[in-house]
PDB file of C-alpha atoms in Angstrom:
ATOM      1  CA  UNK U   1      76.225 163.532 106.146  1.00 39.00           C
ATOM      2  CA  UNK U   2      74.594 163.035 102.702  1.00 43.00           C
ATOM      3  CA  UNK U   3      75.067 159.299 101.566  1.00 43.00           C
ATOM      4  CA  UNK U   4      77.022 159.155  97.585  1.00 53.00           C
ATOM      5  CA  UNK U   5      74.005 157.228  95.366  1.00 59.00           C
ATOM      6  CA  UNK U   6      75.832 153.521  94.397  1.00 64.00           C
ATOM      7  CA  UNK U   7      74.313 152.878  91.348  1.00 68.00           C
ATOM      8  CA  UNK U   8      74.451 148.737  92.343  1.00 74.00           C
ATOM      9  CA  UNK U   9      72.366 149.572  95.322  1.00 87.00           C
ATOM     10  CA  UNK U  10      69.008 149.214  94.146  1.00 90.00           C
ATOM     11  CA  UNK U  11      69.725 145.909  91.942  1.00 90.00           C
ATOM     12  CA  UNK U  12      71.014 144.074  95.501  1.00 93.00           C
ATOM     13  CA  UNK U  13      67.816 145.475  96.974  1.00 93.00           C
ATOM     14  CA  UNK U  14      65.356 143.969  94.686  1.00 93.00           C
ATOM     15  CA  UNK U  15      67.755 141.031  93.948  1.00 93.00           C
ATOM     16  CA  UNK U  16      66.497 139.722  97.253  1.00 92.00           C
ATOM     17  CA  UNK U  17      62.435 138.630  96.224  1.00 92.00           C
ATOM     18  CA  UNK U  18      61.746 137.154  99.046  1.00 92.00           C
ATOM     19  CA  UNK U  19      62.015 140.214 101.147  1.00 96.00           C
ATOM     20  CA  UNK U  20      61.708 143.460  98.836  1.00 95.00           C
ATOM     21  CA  UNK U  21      58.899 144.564  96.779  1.00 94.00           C
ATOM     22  CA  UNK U  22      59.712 146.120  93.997  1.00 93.00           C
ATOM     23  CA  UNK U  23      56.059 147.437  92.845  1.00 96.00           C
ATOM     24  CA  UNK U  24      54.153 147.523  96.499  1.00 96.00           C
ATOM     25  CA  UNK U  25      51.383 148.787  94.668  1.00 97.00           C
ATOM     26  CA  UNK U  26      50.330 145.703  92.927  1.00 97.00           C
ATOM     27  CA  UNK U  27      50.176 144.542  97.019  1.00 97.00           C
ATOM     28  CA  UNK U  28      47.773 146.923  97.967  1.00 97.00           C
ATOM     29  CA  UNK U  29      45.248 145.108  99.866  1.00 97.00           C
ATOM     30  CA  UNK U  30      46.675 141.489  99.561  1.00 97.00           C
ATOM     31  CA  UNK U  31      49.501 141.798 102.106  1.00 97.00           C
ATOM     32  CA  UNK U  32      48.367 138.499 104.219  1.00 95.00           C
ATOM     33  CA  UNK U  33      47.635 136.903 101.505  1.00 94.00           C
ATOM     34  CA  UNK U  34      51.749 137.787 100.238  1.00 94.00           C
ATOM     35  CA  UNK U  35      52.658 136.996 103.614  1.00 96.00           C
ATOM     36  CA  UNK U  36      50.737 133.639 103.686  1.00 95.00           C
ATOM     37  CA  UNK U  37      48.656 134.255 107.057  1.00 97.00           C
ATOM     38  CA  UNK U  38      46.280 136.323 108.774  1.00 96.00           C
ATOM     39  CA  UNK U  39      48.713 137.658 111.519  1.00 98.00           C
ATOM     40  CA  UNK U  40      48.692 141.629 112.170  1.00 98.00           C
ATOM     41  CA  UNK U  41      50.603 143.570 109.700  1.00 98.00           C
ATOM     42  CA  UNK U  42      53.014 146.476 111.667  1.00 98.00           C
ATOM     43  CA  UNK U  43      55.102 149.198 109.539  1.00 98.00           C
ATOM     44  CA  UNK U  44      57.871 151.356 109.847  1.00 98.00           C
ATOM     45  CA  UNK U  45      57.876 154.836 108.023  1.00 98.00           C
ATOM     46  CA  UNK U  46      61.585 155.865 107.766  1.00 96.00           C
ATOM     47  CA  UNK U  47      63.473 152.413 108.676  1.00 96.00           C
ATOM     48  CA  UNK U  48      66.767 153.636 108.086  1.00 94.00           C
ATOM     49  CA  UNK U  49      69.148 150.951 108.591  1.00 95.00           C
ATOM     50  CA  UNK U  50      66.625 148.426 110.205  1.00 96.00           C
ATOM     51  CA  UNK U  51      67.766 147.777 113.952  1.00 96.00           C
ATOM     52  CA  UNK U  52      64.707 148.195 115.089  1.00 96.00           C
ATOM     53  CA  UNK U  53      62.100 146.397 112.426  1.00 97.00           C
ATOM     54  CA  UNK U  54      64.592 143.335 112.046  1.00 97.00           C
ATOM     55  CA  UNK U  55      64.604 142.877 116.109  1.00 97.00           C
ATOM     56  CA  UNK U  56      61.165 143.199 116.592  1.00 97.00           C
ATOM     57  CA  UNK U  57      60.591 140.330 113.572  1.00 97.00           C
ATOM     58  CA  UNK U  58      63.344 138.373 115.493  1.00 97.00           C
ATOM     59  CA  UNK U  59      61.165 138.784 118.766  1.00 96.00           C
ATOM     60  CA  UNK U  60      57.816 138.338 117.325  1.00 97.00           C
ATOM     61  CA  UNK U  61      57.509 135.951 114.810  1.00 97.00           C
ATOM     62  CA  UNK U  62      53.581 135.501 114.659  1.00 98.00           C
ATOM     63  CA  UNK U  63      53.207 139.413 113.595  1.00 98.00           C
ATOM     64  CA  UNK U  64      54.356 140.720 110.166  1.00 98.00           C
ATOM     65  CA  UNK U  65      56.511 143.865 109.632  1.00 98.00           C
ATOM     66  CA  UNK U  66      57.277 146.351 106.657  1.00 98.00           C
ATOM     67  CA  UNK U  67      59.407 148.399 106.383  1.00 98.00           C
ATOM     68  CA  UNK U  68      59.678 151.724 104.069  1.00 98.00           C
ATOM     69  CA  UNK U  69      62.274 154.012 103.539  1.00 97.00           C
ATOM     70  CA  UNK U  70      62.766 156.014 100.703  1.00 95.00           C
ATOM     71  CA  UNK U  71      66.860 156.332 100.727  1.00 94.00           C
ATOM     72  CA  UNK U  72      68.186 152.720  98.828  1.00 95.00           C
ATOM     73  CA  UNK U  73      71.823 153.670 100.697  1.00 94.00           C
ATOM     74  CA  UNK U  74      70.510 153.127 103.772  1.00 95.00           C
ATOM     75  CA  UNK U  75      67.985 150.239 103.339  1.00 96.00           C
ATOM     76  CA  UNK U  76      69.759 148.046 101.603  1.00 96.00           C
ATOM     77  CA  UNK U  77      71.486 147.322 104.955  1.00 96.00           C
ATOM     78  CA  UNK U  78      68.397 147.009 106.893  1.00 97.00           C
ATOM     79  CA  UNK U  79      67.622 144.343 103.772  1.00 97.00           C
ATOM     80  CA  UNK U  80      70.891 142.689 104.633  1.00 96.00           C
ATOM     81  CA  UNK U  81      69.931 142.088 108.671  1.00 97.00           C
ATOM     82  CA  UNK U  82      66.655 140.065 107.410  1.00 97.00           C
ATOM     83  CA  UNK U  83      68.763 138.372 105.295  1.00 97.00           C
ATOM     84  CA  UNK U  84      71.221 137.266 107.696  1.00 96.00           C
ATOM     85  CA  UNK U  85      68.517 136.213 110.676  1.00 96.00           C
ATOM     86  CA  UNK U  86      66.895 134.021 107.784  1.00 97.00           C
ATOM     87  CA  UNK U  87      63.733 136.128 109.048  1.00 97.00           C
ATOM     88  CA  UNK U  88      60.363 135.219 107.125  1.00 96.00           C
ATOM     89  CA  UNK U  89      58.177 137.656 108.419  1.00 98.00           C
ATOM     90  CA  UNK U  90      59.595 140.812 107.050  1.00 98.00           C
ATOM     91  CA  UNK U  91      59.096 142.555 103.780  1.00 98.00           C
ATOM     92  CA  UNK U  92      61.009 146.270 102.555  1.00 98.00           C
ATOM     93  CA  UNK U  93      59.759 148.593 100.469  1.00 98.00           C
ATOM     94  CA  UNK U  94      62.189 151.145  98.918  1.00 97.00           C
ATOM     95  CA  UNK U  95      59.409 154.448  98.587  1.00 96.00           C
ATOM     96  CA  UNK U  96      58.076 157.754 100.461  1.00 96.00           C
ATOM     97  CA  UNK U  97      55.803 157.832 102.664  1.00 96.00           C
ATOM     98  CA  UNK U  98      53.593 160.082 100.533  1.00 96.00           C
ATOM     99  CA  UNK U  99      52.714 157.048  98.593  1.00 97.00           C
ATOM    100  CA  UNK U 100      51.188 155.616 101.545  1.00 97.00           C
ATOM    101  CA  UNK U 101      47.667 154.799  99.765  1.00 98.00           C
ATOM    102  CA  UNK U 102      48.855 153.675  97.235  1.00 98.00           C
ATOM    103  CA  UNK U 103      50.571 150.895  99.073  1.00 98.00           C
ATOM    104  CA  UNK U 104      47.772 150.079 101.360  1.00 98.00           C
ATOM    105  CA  UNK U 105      44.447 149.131 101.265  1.00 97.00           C
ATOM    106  CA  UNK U 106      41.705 149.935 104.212  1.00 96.00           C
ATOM    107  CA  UNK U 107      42.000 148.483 107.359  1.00 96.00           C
ATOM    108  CA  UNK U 108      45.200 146.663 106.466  1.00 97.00           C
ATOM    109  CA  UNK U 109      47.259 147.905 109.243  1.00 98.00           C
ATOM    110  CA  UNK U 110      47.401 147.382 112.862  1.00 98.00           C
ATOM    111  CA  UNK U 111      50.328 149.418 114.031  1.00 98.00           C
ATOM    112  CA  UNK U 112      52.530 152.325 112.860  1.00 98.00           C
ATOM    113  CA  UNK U 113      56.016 152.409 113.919  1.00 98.00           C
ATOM    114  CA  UNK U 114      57.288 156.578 113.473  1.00 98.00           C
ATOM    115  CA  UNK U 115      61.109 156.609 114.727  1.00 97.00           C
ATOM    116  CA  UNK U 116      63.084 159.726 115.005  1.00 96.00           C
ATOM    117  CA  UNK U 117      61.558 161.191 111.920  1.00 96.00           C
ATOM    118  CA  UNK U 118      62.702 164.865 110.553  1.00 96.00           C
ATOM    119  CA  UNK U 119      61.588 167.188 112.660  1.00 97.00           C
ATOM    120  CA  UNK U 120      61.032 169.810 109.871  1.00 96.00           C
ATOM    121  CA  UNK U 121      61.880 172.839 112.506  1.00 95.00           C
ATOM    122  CA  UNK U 122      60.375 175.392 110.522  1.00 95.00           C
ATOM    123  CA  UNK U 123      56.848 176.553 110.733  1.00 93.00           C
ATOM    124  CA  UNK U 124      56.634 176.672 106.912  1.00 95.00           C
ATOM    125  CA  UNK U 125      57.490 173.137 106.746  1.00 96.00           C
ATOM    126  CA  UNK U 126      54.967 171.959 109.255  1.00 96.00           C
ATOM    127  CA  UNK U 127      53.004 169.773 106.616  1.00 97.00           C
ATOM    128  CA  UNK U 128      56.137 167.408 106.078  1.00 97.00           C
ATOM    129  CA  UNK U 129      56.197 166.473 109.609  1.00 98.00           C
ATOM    130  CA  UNK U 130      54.999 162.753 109.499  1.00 98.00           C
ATOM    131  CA  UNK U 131      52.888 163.749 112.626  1.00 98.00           C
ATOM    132  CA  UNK U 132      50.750 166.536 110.786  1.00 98.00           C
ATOM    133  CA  UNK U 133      47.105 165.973 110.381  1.00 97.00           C
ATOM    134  CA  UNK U 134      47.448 165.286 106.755  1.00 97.00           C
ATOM    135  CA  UNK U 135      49.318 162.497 107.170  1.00 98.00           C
ATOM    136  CA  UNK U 136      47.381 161.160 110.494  1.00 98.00           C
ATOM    137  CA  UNK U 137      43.963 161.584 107.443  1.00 97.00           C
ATOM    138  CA  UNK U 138      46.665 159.052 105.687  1.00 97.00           C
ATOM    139  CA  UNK U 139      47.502 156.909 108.725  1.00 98.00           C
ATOM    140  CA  UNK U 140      43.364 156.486 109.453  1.00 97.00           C
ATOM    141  CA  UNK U 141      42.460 154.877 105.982  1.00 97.00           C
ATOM    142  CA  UNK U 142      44.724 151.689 106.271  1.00 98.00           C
ATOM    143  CA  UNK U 143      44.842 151.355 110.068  1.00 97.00           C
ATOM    144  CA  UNK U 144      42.440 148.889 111.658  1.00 96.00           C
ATOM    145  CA  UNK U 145      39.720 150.195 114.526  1.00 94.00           C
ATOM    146  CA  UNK U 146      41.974 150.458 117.607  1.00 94.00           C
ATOM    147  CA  UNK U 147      45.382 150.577 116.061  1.00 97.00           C
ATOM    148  CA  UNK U 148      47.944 152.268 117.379  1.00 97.00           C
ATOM    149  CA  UNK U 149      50.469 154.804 116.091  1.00 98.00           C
ATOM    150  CA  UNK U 150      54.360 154.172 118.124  1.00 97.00           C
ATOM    151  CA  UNK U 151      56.151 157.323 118.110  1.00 97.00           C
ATOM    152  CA  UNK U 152      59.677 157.833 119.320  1.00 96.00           C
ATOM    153  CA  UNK U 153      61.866 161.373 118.722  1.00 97.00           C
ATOM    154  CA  UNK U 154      64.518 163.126 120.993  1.00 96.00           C
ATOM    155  CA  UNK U 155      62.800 166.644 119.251  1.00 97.00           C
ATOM    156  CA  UNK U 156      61.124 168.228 122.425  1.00 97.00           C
ATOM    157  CA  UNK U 157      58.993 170.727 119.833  1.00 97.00           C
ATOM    158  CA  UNK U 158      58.229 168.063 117.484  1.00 98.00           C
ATOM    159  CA  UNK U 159      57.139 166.035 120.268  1.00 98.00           C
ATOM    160  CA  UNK U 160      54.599 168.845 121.791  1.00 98.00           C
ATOM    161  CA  UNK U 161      53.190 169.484 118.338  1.00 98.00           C
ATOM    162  CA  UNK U 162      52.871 165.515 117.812  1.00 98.00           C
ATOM    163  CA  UNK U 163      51.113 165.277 120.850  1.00 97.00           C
ATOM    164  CA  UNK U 164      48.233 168.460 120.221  1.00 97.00           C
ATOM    165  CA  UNK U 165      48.133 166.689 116.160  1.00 98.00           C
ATOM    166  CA  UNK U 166      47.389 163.129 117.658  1.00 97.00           C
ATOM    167  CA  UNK U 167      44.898 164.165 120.591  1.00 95.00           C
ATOM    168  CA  UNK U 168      42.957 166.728 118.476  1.00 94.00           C
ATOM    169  CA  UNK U 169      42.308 164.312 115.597  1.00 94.00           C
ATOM    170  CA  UNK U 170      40.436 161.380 117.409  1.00 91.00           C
ATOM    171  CA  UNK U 171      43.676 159.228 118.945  1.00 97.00           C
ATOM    172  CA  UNK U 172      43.664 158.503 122.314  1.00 97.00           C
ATOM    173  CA  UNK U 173      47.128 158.639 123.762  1.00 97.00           C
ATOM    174  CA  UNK U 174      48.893 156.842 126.271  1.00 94.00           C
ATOM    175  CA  UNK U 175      52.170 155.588 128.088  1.00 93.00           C
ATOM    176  CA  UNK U 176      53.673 159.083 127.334  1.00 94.00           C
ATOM    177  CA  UNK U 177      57.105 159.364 128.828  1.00 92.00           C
ATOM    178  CA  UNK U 178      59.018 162.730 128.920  1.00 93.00           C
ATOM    179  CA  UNK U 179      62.494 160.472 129.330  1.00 92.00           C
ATOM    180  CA  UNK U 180      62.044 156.909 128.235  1.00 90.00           C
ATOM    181  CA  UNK U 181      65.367 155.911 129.744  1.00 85.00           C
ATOM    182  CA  UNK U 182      65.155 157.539 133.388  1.00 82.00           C
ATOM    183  CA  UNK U 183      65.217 154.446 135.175  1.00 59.00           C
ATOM    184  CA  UNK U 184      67.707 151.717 134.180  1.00 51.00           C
ATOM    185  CA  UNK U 185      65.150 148.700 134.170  1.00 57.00           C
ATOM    186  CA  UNK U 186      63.259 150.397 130.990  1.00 52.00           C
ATOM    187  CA  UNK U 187      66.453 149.961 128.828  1.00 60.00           C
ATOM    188  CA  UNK U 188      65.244 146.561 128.619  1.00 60.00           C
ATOM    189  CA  UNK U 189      62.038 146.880 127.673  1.00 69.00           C
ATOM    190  CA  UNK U 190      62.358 148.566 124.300  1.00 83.00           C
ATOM    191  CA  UNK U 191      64.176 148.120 121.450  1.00 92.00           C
ATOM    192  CA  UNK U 192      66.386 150.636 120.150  1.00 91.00           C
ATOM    193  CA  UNK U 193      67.144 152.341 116.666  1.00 91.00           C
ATOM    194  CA  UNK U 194      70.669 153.446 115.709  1.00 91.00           C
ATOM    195  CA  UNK U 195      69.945 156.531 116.143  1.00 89.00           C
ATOM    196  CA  UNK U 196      68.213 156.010 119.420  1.00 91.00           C
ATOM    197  CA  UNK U 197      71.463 154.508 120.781  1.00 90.00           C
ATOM    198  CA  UNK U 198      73.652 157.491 120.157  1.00 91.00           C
ATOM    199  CA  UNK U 199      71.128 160.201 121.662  1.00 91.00           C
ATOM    200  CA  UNK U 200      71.300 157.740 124.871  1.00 88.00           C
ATOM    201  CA  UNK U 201      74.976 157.992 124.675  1.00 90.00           C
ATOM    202  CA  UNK U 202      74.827 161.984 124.357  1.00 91.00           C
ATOM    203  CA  UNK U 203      72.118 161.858 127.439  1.00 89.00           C
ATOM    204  CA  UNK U 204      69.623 163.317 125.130  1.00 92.00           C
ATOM    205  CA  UNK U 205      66.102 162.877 126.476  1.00 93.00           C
ATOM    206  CA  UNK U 206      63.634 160.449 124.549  1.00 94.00           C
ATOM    207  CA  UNK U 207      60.277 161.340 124.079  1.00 95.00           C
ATOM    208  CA  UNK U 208      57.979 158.295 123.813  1.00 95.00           C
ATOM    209  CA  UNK U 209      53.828 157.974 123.569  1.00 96.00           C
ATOM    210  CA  UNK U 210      51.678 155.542 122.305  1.00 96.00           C
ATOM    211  CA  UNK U 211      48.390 156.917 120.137  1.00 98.00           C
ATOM    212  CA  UNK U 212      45.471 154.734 119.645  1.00 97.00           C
ATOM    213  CA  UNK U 213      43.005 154.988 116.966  1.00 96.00           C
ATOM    214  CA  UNK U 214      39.423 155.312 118.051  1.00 90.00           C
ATOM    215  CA  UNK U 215      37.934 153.810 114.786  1.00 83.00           C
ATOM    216  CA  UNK U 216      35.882 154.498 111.843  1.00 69.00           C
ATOM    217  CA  UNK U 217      32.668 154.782 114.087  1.00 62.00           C
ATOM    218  CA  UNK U 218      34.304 158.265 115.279  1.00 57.00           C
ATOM    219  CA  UNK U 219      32.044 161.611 113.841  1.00 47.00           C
ATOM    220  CA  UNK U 220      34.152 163.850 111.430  1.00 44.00           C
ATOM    221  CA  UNK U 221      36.885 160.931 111.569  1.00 42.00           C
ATOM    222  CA  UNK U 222      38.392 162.024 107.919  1.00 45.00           C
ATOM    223  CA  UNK U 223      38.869 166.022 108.724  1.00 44.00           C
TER     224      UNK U 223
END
């Protein structure tokens, strides 16, 4: 269902300084320094509505998160979860993920978080897929050596063609799981996005792996 635009939106978005950035590029390479500390800086491309990103800041308050999404309908309510846990160590950005360098500098990042993203079924729409080698090029410029790239989807296909994208372009992958929630004791062990939640509910399969970056010292690294 396509979201109405509220024109109000945006101004509650970026009427909350402390967490949203309205310019990230004038960030770009001085994220600790925004933050105020050296922890590890972890994003989300596509937060949606922010169950996930605001309950790993709740959990883990010595690493700091961002969170992007590019649809102000939806974020704004992600905004309004930090606001309410009084959380300190999250920041929003309202922008695509195509702008990715832009907000970034080298070696800024130490995780990606990639949740449920569009699928893009077509084959002709194979670059858009936030798994395709173009972006991983993007993903490799601001993630530190041995960073890792969290990927979640309940898209069997899109799964299979993350996995060849990931594995042929110098990331080692790991903890792959077929059906995250088989047994019942996992449930507790991750957290869950709203989306996440209602494929559980439908008994949809999720598709989990872990990628990890091997580092600049890699041969051919950028193709």
């Amino acid at each position: 269902m396509r979201l109405r635009k509220r024109p109000w939106v945006k101004d509650e978005i970026f009427q909350y300084t402390s967490y949203s950035v309205e310019d990230p590029t004038q960030l770009k390479g001085k994220w600790q320094e925004w933050f105020g500390n050296q922890n590890p800086i972890h994003i989300e491309l596509g937060t949606g509505r922010g169950q996930f990103i605001t309950t790993l800041a709740k959990r883990n308050p010595l690493i700091n998160y961002i969170a992007i999404e590019q649809k102000q309908e939806v974020l704004v309510q992600a905004v309004r979860k930090a606001v309410h846990f009084e959380l300190n160590n999250i920041k929003f950005i309202l922008g695509n993920v195509n702008n990715l360098l832009n907000f970034f500098g080298e070696q800024e990042i130490s995780r990606i978080y990639l949740n449920f993203i569009d699928p893009w079924p077509k084959k002709r729409h194979a670059k858009r897929r936030l798994t395709h080698h173009l972006f991983l090029k993007m993903y490799k410029q601001i993630l530190v050596d041995s960073a890792e790239i969290h990927f979640k989807t309940d898209n069997e296909l899109l799964f299979e063609f993350s996995l060849n994208e990931l594995s042929g372009h110098h990331f080692q992958l790991k903890n792959i799981s077929l059906n995250l929630y088989r047994d019942e004791e996992e449930i507790e062990n991750h957290v869950q996005t709203e989306y996440e939640e209602k494929f559980i509910n439908q008994g949809k399969p999720i598709y989990r792996l872990e990628a990890k970056w091997l580092g600049t010292n890699q041969k051919n690294w950028r193709n």
